[in-house]
Coordinates of C-alpha atoms in Angstrom, one line a residue:
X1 CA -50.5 74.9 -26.9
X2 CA -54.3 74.2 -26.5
X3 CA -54.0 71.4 -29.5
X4 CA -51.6 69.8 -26.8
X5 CA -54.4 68.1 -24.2
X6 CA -56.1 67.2 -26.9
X7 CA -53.5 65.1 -28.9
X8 CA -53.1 63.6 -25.8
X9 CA -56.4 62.8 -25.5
X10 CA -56.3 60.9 -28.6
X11 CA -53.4 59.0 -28.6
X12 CA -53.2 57.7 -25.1
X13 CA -56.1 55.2 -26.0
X14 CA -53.9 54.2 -29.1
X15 CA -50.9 53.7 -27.0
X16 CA -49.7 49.9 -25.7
X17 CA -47.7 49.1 -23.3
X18 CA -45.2 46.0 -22.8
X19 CA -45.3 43.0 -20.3
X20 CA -43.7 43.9 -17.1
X21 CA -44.4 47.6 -17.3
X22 CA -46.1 49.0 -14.2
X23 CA -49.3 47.4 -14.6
X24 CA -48.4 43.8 -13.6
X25 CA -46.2 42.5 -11.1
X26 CA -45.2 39.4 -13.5
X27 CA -43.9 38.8 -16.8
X28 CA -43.8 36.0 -19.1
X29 CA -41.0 36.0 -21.7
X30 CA -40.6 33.4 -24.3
X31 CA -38.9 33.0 -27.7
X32 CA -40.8 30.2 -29.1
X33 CA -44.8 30.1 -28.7
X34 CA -45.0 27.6 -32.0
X35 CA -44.1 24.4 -32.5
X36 CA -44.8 21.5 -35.3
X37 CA -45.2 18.4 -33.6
X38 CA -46.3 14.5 -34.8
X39 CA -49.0 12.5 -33.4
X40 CA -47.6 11.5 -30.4
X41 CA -44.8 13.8 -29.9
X42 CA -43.9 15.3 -26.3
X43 CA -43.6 18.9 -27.1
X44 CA -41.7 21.3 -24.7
X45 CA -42.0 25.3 -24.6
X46 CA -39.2 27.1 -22.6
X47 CA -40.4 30.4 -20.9
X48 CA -38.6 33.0 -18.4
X49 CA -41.5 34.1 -15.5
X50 CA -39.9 37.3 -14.3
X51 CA -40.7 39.7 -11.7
X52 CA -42.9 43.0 -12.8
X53 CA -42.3 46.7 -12.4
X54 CA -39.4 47.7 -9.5
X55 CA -40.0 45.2 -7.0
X56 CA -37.4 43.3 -5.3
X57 CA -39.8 41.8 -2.8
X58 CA -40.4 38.1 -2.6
X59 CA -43.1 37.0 -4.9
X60 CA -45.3 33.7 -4.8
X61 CA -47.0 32.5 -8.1
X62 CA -49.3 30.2 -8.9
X63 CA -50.2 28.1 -12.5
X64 CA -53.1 27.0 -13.8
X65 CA -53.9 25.8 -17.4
X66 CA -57.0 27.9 -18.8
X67 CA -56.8 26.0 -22.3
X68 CA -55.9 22.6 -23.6
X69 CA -56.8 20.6 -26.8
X70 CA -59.3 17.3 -25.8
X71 CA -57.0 14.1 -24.4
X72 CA -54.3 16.7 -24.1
X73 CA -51.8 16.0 -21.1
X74 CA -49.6 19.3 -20.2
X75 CA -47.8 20.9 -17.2
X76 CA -45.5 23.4 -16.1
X77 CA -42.2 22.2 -14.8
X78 CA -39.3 24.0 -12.6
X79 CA -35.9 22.4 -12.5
X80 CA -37.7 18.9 -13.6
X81 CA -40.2 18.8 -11.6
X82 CA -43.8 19.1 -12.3
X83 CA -45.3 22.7 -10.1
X84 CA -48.3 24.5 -9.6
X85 CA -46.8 27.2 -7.6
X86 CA -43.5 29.1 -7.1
X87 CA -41.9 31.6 -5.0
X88 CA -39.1 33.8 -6.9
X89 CA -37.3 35.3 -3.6
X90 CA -35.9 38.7 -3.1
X91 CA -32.7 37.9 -4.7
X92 CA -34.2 35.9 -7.5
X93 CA -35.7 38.5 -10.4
X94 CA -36.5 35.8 -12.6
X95 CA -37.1 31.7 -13.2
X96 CA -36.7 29.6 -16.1
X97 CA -40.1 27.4 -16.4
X98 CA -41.0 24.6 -19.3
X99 CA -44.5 24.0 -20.4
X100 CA -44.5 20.0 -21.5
X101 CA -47.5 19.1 -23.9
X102 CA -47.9 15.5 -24.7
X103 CA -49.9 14.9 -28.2
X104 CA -52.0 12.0 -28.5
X105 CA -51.4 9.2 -31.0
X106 CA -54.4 9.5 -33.2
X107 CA -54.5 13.3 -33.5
X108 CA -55.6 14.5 -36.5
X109 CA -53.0 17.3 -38.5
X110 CA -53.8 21.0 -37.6
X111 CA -53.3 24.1 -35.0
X112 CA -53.9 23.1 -31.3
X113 CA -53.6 26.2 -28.8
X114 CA -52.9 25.8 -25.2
X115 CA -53.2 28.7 -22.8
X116 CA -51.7 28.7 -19.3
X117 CA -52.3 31.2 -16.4
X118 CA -50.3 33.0 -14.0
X119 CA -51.9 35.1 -11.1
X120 CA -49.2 36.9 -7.8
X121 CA -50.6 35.8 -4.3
X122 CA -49.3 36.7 -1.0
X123 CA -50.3 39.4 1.6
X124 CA -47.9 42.3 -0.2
X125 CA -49.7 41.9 -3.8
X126 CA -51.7 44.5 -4.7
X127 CA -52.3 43.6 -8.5
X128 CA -53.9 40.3 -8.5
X129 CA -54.4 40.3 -12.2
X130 CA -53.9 36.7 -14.2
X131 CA -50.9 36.9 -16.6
X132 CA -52.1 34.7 -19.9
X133 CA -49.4 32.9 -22.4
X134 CA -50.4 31.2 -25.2
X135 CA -48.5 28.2 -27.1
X136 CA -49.6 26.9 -30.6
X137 CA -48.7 23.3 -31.3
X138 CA -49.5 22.2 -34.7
X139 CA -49.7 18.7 -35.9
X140 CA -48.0 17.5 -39.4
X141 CA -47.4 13.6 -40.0
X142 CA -45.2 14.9 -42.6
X143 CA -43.1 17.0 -40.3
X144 CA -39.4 16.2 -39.5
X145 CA -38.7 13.8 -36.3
X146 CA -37.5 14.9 -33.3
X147 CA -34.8 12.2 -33.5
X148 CA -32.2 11.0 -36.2
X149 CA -30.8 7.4 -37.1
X150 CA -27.6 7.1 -39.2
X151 CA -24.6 5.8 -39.9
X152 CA -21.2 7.0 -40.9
X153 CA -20.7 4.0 -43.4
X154 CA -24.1 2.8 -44.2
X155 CA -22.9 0.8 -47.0
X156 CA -20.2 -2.2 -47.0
X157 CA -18.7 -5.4 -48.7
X158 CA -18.0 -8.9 -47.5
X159 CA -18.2 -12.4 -48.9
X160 CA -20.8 -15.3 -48.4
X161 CA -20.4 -16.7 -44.8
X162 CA -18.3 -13.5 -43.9
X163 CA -20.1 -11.0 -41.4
X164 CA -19.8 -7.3 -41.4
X165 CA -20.6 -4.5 -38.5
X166 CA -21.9 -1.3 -39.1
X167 CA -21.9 1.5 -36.2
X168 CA -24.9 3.5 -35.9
X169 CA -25.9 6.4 -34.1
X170 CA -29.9 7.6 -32.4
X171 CA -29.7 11.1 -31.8
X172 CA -32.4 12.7 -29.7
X173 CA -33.7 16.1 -31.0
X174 CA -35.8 16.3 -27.5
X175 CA -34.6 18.6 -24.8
X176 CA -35.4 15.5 -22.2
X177 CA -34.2 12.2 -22.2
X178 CA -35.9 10.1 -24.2
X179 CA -36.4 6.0 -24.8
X180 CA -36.2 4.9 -28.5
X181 CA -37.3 1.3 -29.9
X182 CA -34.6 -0.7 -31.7
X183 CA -35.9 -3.0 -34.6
X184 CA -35.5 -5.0 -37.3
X185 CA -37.9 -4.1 -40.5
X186 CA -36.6 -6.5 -43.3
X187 CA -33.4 -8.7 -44.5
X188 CA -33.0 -10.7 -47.4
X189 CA -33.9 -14.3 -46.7
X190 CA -32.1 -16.5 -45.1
X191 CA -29.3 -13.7 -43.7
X192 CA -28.8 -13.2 -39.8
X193 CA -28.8 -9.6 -38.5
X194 CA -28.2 -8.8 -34.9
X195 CA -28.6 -5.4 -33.1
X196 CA -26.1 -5.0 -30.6
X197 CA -24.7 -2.2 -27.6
X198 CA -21.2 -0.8 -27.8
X199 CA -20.8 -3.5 -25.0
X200 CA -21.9 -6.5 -27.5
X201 CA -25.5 -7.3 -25.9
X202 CA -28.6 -7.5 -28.0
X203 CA -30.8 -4.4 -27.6
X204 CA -34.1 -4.2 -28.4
X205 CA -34.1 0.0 -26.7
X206 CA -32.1 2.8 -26.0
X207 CA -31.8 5.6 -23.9
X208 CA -30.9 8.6 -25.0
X209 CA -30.0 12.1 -23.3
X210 CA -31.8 15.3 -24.7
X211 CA -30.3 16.7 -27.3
X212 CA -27.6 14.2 -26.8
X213 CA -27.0 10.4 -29.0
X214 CA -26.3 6.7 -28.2
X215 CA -24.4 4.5 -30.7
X216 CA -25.0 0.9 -31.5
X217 CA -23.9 -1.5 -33.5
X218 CA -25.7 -3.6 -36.8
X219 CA -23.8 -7.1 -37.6
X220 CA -25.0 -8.8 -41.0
X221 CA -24.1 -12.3 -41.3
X222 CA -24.7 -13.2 -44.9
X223 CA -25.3 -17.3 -45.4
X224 CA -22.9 -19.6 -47.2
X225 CA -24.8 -19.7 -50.3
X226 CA -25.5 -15.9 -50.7
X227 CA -25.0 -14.8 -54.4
X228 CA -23.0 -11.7 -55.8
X229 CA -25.1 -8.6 -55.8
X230 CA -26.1 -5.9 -53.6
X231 CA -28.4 -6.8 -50.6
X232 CA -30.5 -4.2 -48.4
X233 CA -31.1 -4.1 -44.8
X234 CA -33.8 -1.8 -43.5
X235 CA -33.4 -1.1 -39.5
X236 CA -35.7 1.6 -37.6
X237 CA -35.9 3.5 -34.3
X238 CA -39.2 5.0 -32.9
X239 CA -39.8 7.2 -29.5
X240 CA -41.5 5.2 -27.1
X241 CA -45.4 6.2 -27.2
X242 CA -44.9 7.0 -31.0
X243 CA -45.8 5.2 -34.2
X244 CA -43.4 7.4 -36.0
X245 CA -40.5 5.5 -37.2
X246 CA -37.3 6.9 -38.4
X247 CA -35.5 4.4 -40.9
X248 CA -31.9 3.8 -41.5
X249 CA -30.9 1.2 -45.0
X250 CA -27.8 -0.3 -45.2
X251 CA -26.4 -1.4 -48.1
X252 CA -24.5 -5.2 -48.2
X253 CA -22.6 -6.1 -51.7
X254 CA -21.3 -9.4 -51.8
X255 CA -18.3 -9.8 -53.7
X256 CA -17.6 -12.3 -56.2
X257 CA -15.4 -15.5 -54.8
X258 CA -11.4 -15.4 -54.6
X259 CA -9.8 -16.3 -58.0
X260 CA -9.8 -20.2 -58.3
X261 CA -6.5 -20.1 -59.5
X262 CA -5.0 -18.2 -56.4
X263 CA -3.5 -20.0 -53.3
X264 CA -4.9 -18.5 -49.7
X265 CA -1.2 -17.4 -49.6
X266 CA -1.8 -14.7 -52.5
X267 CA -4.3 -13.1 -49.7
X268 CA -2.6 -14.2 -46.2
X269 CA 1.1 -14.4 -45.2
X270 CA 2.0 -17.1 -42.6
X271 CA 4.9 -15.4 -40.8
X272 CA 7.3 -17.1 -37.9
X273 CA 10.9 -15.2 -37.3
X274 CA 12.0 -18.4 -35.9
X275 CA 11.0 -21.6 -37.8
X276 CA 13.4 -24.0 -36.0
X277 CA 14.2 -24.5 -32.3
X278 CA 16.5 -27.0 -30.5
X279 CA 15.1 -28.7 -27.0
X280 CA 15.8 -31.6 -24.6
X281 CA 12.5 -34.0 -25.6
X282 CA 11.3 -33.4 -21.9
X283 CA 10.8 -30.0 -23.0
X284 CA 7.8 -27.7 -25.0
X285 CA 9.3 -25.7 -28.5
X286 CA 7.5 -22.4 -28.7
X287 CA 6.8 -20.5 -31.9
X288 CA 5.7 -17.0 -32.4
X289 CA 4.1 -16.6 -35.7
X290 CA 1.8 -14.2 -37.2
X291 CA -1.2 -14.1 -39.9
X292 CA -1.6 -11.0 -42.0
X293 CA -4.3 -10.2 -44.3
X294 CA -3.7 -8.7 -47.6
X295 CA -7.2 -8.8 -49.0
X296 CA -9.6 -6.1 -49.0
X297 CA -12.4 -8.2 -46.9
X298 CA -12.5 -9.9 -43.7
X299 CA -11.6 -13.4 -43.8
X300 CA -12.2 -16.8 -41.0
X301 CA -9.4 -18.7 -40.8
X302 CA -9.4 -22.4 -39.0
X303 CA -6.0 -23.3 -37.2
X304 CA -5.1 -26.8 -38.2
X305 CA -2.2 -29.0 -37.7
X306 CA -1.8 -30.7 -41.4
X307 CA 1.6 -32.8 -39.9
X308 CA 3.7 -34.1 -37.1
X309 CA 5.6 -36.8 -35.4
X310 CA 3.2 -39.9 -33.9
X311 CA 2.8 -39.0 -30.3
X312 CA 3.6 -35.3 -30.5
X313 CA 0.9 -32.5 -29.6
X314 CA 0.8 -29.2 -31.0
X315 CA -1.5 -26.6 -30.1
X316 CA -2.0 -22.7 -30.4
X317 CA -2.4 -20.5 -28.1
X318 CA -3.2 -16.5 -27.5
X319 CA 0.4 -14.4 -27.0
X320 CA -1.6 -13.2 -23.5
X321 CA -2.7 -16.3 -22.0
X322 CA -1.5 -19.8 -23.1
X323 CA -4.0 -21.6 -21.7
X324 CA -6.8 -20.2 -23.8
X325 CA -6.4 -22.4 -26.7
X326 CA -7.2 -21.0 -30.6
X327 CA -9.5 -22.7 -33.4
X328 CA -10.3 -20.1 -35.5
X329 CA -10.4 -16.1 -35.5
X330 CA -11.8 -13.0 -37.7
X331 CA -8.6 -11.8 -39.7
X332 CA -10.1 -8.3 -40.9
X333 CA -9.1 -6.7 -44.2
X334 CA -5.3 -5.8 -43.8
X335 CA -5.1 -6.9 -39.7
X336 CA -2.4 -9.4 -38.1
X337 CA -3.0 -11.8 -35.7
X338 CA -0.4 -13.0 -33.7
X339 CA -0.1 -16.1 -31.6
X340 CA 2.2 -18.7 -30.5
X341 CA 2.5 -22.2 -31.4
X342 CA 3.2 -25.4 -28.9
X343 CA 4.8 -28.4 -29.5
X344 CA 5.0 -31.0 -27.2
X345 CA 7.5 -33.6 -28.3
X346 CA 7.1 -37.5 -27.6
X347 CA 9.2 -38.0 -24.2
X348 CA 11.1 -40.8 -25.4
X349 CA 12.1 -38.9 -28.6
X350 CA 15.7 -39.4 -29.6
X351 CA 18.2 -37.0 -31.1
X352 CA 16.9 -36.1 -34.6
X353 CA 15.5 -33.4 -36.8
X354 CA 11.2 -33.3 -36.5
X355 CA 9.1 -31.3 -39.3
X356 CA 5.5 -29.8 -37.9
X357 CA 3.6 -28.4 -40.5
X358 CA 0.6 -25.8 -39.2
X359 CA -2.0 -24.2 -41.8
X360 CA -4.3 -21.4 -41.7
X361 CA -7.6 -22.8 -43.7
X362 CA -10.5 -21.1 -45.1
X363 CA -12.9 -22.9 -47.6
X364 CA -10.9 -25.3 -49.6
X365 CA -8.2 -22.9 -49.5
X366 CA -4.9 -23.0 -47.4
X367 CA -1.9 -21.2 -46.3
X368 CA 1.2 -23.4 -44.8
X369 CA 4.2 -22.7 -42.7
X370 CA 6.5 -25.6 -41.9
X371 CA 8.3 -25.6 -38.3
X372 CA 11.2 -27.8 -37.4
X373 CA 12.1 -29.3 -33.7
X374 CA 15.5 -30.2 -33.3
X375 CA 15.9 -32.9 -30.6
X376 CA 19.4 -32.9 -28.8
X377 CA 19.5 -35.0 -26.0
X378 CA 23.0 -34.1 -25.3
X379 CA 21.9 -30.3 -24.5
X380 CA 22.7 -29.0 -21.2
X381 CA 19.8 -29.6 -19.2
X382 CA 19.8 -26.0 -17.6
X383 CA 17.9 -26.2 -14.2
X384 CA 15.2 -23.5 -14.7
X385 CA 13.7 -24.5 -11.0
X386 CA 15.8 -25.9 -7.6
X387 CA 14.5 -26.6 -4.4
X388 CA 17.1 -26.6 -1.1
X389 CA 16.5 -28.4 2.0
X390 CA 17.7 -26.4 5.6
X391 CA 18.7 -29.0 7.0
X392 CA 19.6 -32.0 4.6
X393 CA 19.6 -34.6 7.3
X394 CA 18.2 -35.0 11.1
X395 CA 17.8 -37.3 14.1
X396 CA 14.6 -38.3 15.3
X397 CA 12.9 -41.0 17.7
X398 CA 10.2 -42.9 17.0
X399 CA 6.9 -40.9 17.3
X400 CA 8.9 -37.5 17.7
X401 CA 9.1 -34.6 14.6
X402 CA 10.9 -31.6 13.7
X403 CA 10.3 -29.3 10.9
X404 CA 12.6 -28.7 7.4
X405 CA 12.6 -25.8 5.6
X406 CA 12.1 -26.4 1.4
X407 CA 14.0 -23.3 -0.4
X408 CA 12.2 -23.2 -3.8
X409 CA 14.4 -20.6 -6.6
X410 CA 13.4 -19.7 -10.0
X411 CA 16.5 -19.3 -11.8
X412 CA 14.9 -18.7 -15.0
X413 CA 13.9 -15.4 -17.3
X414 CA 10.1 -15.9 -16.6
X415 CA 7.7 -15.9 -13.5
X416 CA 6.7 -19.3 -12.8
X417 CA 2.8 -19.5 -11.6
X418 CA 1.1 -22.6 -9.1
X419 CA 4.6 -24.1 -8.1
X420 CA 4.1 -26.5 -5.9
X421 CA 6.2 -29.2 -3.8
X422 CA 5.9 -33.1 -4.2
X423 CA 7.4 -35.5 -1.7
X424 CA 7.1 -39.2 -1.6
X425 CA 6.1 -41.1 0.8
X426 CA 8.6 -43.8 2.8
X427 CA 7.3 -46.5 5.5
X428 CA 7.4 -44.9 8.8
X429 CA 8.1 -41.4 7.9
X430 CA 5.0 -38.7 7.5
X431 CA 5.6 -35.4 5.9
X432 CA 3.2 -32.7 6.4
X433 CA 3.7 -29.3 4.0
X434 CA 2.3 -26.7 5.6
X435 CA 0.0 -24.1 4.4
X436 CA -1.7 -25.0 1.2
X437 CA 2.3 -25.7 0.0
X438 CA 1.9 -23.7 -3.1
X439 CA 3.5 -20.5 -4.7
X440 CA 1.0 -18.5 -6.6
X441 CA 3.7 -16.7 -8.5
X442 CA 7.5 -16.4 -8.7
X443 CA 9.3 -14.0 -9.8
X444 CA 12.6 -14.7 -12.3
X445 CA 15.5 -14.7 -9.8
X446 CA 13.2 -14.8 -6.6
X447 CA 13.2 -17.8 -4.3
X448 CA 10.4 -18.9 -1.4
X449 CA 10.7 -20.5 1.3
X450 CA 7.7 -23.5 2.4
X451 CA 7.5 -25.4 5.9
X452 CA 7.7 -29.0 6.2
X453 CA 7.3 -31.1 9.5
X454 CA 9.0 -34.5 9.4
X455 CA 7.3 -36.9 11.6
X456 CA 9.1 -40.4 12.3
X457 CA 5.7 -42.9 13.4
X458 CA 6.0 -44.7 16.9
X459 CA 6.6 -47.7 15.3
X460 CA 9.2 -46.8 13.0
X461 CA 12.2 -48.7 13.1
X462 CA 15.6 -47.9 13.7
X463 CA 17.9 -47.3 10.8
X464 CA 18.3 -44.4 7.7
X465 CA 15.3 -43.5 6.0
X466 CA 15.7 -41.0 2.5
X467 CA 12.7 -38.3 1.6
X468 CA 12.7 -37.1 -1.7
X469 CA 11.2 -33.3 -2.2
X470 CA 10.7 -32.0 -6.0
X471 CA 9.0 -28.6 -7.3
X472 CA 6.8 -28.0 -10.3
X473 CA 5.3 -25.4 -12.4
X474 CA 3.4 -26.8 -15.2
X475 CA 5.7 -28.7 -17.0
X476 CA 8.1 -27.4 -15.8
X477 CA 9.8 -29.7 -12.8
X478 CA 13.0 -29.3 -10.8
X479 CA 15.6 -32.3 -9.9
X480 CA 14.8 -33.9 -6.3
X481 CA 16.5 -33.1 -3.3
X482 CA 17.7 -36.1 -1.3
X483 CA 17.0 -35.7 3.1
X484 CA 17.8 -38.2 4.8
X485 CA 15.9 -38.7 8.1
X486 CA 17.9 -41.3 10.9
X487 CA 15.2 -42.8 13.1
X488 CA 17.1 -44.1 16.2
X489 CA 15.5 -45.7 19.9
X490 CA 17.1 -43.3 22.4
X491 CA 19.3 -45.3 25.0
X492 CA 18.3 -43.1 28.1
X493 CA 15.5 -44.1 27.5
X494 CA 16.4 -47.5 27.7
X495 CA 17.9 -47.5 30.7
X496 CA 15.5 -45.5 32.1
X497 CA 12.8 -48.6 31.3
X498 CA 15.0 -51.1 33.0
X499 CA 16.0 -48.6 35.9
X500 CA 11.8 -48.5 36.7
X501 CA 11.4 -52.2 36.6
X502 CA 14.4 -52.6 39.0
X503 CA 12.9 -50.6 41.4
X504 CA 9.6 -52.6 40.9
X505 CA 11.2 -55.5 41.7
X506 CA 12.5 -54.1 44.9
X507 CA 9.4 -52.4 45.6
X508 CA 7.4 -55.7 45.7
X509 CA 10.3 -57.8 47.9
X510 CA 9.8 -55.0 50.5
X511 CA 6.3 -55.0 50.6
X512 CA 6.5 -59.4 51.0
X513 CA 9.2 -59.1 53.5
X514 CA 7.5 -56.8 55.5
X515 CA 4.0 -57.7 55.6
X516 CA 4.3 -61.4 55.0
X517 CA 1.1 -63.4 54.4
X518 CA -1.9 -62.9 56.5

């Protein structure tokens, strides 16, 4: 028993104890104090401050940095923003904090320490002692980025004048968001290489979230002339206030030319479920046809019309809008494309059988479909759009005007867009449509209704005058509607006009009579 003071005397020199033990009112806990970092880099250190030995009391800390390399930049942030103090209330036991060191671009390789202080204030602290934590960043130009460019197909084929897309991806190994340059480092000569968003815009930077990544796109446009072999394009990304570059090659073969003995057809079929239709001349044929690729590698095709009648049109348009008119498209490897071709016949065509032959053209090389437009005068002549006049006749006196109601119906299987009235004109008759007098959109099977007011001039003459009111969409055009409009002089009001100069008359006798001459 008497050893026992003595051991104790011995070993409670020897004896350590832990951050946040009854000595301190603060404690620093951290997983990482070491880092390896490149010239440049933005290095972040995640620590916990926590409150000491059994206090629940608010406590108030302040930050200081007591050690930091030459041309250094650091600071301690909370929730983002940059602090030199804190208060971790009586609820609160504990904060999450990040130390953010940048590196400067020249340093040299090596082991940089950088020591920040913590010291309690406040009127209920007692222990005012500083709290010391110590990060190590060390420098390696050899080290691993913080960031990663790849791609998920890095190498591709295609054919001289065919361009091809690869998607890429930047991912961001930082904790913060970070900005990375987008650039170009080499291409063969005389190739086109454009860096673009997932929108289609050139970049020349992106933004990326930390720990998060932002895709982009590469498209390589090999020339004409390019010869076969395998081609290499070298693109790079590099954190803004770096010089460290992280590069991503992508391959390019080109592949050797069709077979000259093969027709475009052994690559492309020229489809059309309906090759022959039968229409009044007065009216447009519409073919649906398709192009689908059975090659291996993307192909541009030019639309031409190799053949048709003298004074015909023929066009192609998108299935979606047919006023957006096609040239050419990018038919990728196995794709269809499907569009719809217009023909237009002469007006005066007669009754007869008409070839159009429509071709699909890349290089010297073509694919051919041949279309046929039967036109039958003698078809029934099916009226698609009417118009109806409430009423069909009226009365009205010089100078005087009443208003007609135009019913306009689409009877056919398809909206009708812009439909608007015409109406000639006829001596002494105005005719005002009211509104703007046009139907932005009709339904199949719905009908409108448009205001008219039918004015007869003051010096019209008397007699029958007939209006003619028509509708069109496009060209598309209803049959006129016939109203005839009677313009007749009112007899009251003839008699009225000799009833007033009668009494004129006898006005001025009276006054003769009665006043004589003076």
């Amino acid at each position: 028993m008497k050893l026992l003071p003595i051991l104790l005397m011995v070993l409670l020199p020897l004896m350590s104890f832990p951050a946040g033990a009854d000595f301190s009112s603060l404690a620093v806990l951290n997983e990482i104090s070491g880092k390896v970092a490149k010239p440049g880099d933005l290095v972040e250190f995640s620590f916990t401050l926590e409150k000491g030995y059994n206090t629940s009391e608010s406590t108030s800390v302040t930050f200081f940095l007591e050690k930091v390399p030459e041309n250094w930049t650091a600071g301690i942030y909370a929730d983002g923003t940059q602090v030199s103090q804190i208060t971790l209330p009586e609820e609160a036991g504990e904060k999450e904090l990040t130390l953010k060191v940048r590196v400067p671009e020249n340093e040299k390789d090596g082991a940089y320490p950088v020591k920040i202080g913590l010291r309690p204030y406040g009127e209920s602290i007692r222990n005012y002692d500083t709290v010391y934590q110590e990060f190590t960043v060390t420098i390696d130009r050899n080290a691993m980025s913080n960031m990663e460019i790849y791609s998920d197909i890095p190498g591709k084929k295609t054919h001289p004048g065919i361009p091809v897309s690869f998607g890429a991806t930047v991912e961001n190994k930082y904790k913060s968001r970070a900005n990375f340059q987008i650039y170009l480092v080499s291409k063969p000569e005389g190739w086109g290489v454009d860096l673009l968003s997932t929108d289609g815009t050139r970049i020349t930077r992106l933004g990326v979230p930390g720990e998060g990544n932002q895709q982009f796109s590469v498209t390589v446009n090999p020339p004409l002339n390019a010869t076969k072999g395998d081609y290499e394009v070298l693109v790079a990304a590099c954190p803004e206030k770096s010089n460290q570059s992280v590069l991503l090659p992508l391959s390019v073969t080109i592949n050797p030319e069709m077979a000259k003995n093969e027709d475009l057809s052994a690559y492309v079929e020229f489809n059309s479920s309906i090759v022959g239709l039968a229409i009044r001349p007065e009216k447009t044929a519409k073919f649906a046809v398709s192009l689908r690729s059975r090659y291996d590698q993307p192909l541009k095709l030019n639309l031409k019309v190799l053949s048709q009648p003298e004074g015909w049109n023929t066009e192609f348009v998108t299935d979606d809008d047919e006023d957006e008119r096609l040239s050419s498209f990018m038919l990728g490897a196995g794709e269809e494309q499907a569009f719809i071709v217009k023909v237009k016949p002469f007006l005066n065509a007669t009754s007869g059988l008409y070839p159009i032959t429509v071709a699909a053209v890349s290089g010297n090389r073509t694919v051919s479909r041949q279309l046929e437009v039967n036109i039958n005068n003698n078809l029934e002549n099916a009226e698609l759009l009417k118009v109806d006049s409430n009423p069909s006749e009226l009365t009205l006196n010089p100078g005087s005007s009443s208003e007609i109601r135009i019913n306009v119906e689409n009877r056919g299987n398809d909206p009708l867009e812009d439909v608007t009235l015409e109406i000639n004109e006829v001596t002494g008759i105005t005719s005002q449509i009211q509104g703007f007098g046009t139907i932005e959109e009709l339904e199949a099977g719905e009908s409108k209704t448009i205001p008219v007011q039918i004015t007869a001039n003051a010096n019209a003459g008397s007699g029958v005058k007939e209006i003619f009111v028509r509708a069109k969409s496009d060209d598309l055009v209803s049959s006129e509607k016939s109203i005839k409009v009677n313009v007749e002089k009112s007899s009251s009001s003839g008699l009225l006009g000799i009833a007033l100069l009668g009494f004129a008359i006898i006005v001025l006798v009276f006054v003769v009579r009665k006043f004589g001459r003076r």
